[in-house]
Amino acid sequence: MKNWEKNMRQVVPYVPGEQPDEPDMIKLNTNENPYPPAPEVQEALKNLRADSLRLYPDCTAGALVHALAQYHGLSDDQVFVGVGSDEVLALSFLTFFNSKKPILFPDVTYSFYKVWAELFQVPYECPALNEDFEIEPGDYKKENGGVIFPNPNAPTGVVLPLEQIEEIIRSNPDVVVIVDEAYVDFGAVSALPLLDKYDNLLIVRTFSKSRAMAGMRIGYAMGNPKLLQYLSDVKYSFNSYTMDQTALVLGVEALKNEAYFQETLQKINDTREWTKEQLAALGFIFKDSKTNFVFAAHPDYSGEELFKALRAAHIYVRRFAGERVKEYLRITIGTREEMECLVRFLRKYTGSSK
Ligand SMILES: *Cc1c(COP(=O)(O)O)cnc(C)c1O
């Protein structure tokens, strides 16, 4: 070991889903949207001029913040934007989780939480989901330095009812509670109405899934203005210009066409319900998902075996390590045609005559 290596911050990084590029692939591994972004986004892209890149972008991201505030019926000082919700979440860990007491998040959840906790040296504990992969609000009533969970949870897809979310927030008035609503548009109830009641609540969202803009990297947080002021101070101490000019323009455009948004959500949700029926008929087990993915296992085949067989057929799904989840595949909902292809393959593989 070199001497300089003794001063390294050593981390075990988050491992993103792979981004293969094969012409015949069916990519169901990173919860991307199978439909294009709103047509307004394409139109605005055509009109972008290189000359506009000469200047720094608006460091307050004012136009996008305002558009989001309008969209959600909030004031501008209740919205904070960042480079994907991953950046918003990372800055939130840095800003809000500075207690010596452990922060709490579920044992089965978005695996990045643990990585940020390690990176920023935040102590953490992971209460176990119950047998049905549900969050038990009672587990979040012990002393802690903060709470974070997604609703619906990932990678399980399971929804926590709003009353139980409120129970967790109400029990934790002295710390910040973050609800990561990356998938909420696909059919869960948002914690947004609770913002007026609780100044310790932060809701985080992304354009990556429901708005089909994973490649543009836009995420945002909604919360009490005082809470967001702390977040903003940390952002300006790290990188004033997080959002690039193109993201600022296209983000605003993406919010303009509600009909298109609802139409694509409906298509994905319909395909999800169809996929659930098909998977159930093939003997897969899964919890009810209100997201754009299904987290499923088959009693007769290991997760590893199914993952490899699918991969060999150029059908990419996601699988996670960990005792409780290793037999499961997280299957993103693609187009109906893509899901038919997946089901055809699985039907053949499991030798079902159905
Ligand atoms: C995808 C995802 C994110 C990150 O989304 P980006 O906005 O693309 O960074 C955050 N949380 C959860 C639970 C996710 O699934």
GROMACS .gro file of N, CA and C in nm, residues 104 127-128 130 134-142 147 149 160-161 163-169 171-172:
model
   78
  104LEU      N    1  -3.266   0.600   1.010
  104LEU     CA    2  -3.338   0.475   0.990
  104LEU      C    3  -3.388   0.465   0.846
  127PRO      N    4  -3.435  -0.115   1.004
  127PRO     CA    5  -3.545  -0.200   1.051
  127PRO      C    6  -3.593  -0.291   0.937
  128ALA      N    7  -3.622  -0.417   0.971
  128ALA     CA    8  -3.662  -0.513   0.868
  128ALA      C    9  -3.807  -0.489   0.824
  130ASN      N   10  -4.167  -0.624   0.721
  130ASN     CA   11  -4.233  -0.744   0.771
  130ASN      C   12  -4.238  -0.852   0.662
  134GLU      N   13  -4.367  -0.511   0.399
  134GLU     CA   14  -4.423  -0.380   0.433
  134GLU      C   15  -4.339  -0.312   0.541
  135ILE      N   16  -4.334  -0.178   0.535
  135ILE     CA   17  -4.271  -0.100   0.641
  135ILE      C   18  -4.363  -0.104   0.763
  136GLU      N   19  -4.306  -0.129   0.881
  136GLU     CA   20  -4.381  -0.125   1.006
  136GLU      C   21  -4.356   0.010   1.073
  137PRO      N   22  -4.456   0.099   1.074
  137PRO     CA   23  -4.434   0.232   1.131
  137PRO      C   24  -4.377   0.229   1.273
  138GLY      N   25  -4.416   0.128   1.351
  138GLY     CA   26  -4.367   0.116   1.489
  138GLY      C   27  -4.215   0.110   1.498
  139ASP      N   28  -4.151   0.058   1.394
  139ASP     CA   29  -4.004   0.047   1.393
  139ASP      C   30  -3.935   0.182   1.382
  140TYR      N   31  -4.013   0.285   1.349
  140TYR     CA   32  -3.953   0.417   1.324
  140TYR      C   33  -3.983   0.514   1.438
  141LYS      N   34  -4.017   0.455   1.554
  141LYS     CA   35  -4.050   0.540   1.669
  141LYS      C   36  -3.938   0.544   1.771
  142LYS      N   37  -3.829   0.471   1.745
  142LYS     CA   38  -3.717   0.477   1.838
  142LYS      C   39  -3.635   0.603   1.811
  147VAL      N   40  -3.503   0.992   0.913
  147VAL     CA   41  -3.570   0.877   0.854
  147VAL      C   42  -3.579   0.899   0.703
  149PHE      N   43  -3.734   0.677   0.346
  149PHE     CA   44  -3.786   0.557   0.279
  149PHE      C   45  -3.855   0.601   0.150
  160LEU      N   46  -4.690   0.227   0.110
  160LEU     CA   47  -4.724   0.251   0.251
  160LEU      C   48  -4.840   0.350   0.253
  161PRO      N   49  -4.953   0.314   0.316
  161PRO     CA   50  -5.068   0.405   0.316
  161PRO      C   51  -5.033   0.539   0.382
  163GLU      N   52  -5.180   0.726   0.597
  163GLU     CA   53  -5.196   0.738   0.743
  163GLU      C   54  -5.070   0.687   0.813
  164GLN      N   55  -5.010   0.582   0.758
  164GLN     CA   56  -4.890   0.526   0.822
  164GLN      C   57  -4.767   0.614   0.797
  165ILE      N   58  -4.765   0.677   0.680
  165ILE     CA   59  -4.657   0.773   0.654
  165ILE      C   60  -4.667   0.887   0.755
  166GLU      N   61  -4.790   0.934   0.772
  166GLU     CA   62  -4.811   1.045   0.867
  166GLU      C   63  -4.773   1.003   1.009
  167GLU      N   64  -4.804   0.879   1.043
  167GLU     CA   65  -4.768   0.828   1.176
  167GLU      C   66  -4.617   0.837   1.197
  168ILE      N   67  -4.540   0.800   1.094
  168ILE     CA   68  -4.394   0.807   1.104
  168ILE      C   69  -4.347   0.951   1.117
  169ILE      N   70  -4.404   1.041   1.038
  169ILE     CA   71  -4.363   1.182   1.043
  169ILE      C   72  -4.399   1.242   1.180
  171SER      N   73  -4.433   1.095   1.459
  171SER     CA   74  -4.353   1.039   1.568
  171SER      C   75  -4.211   1.094   1.569
  172ASN      N   76  -4.175   1.169   1.465
  172ASN     CA   77  -4.035   1.214   1.454
  172ASN      C   78  -4.022   1.365   1.432
   0.00000   0.00000   0.00000
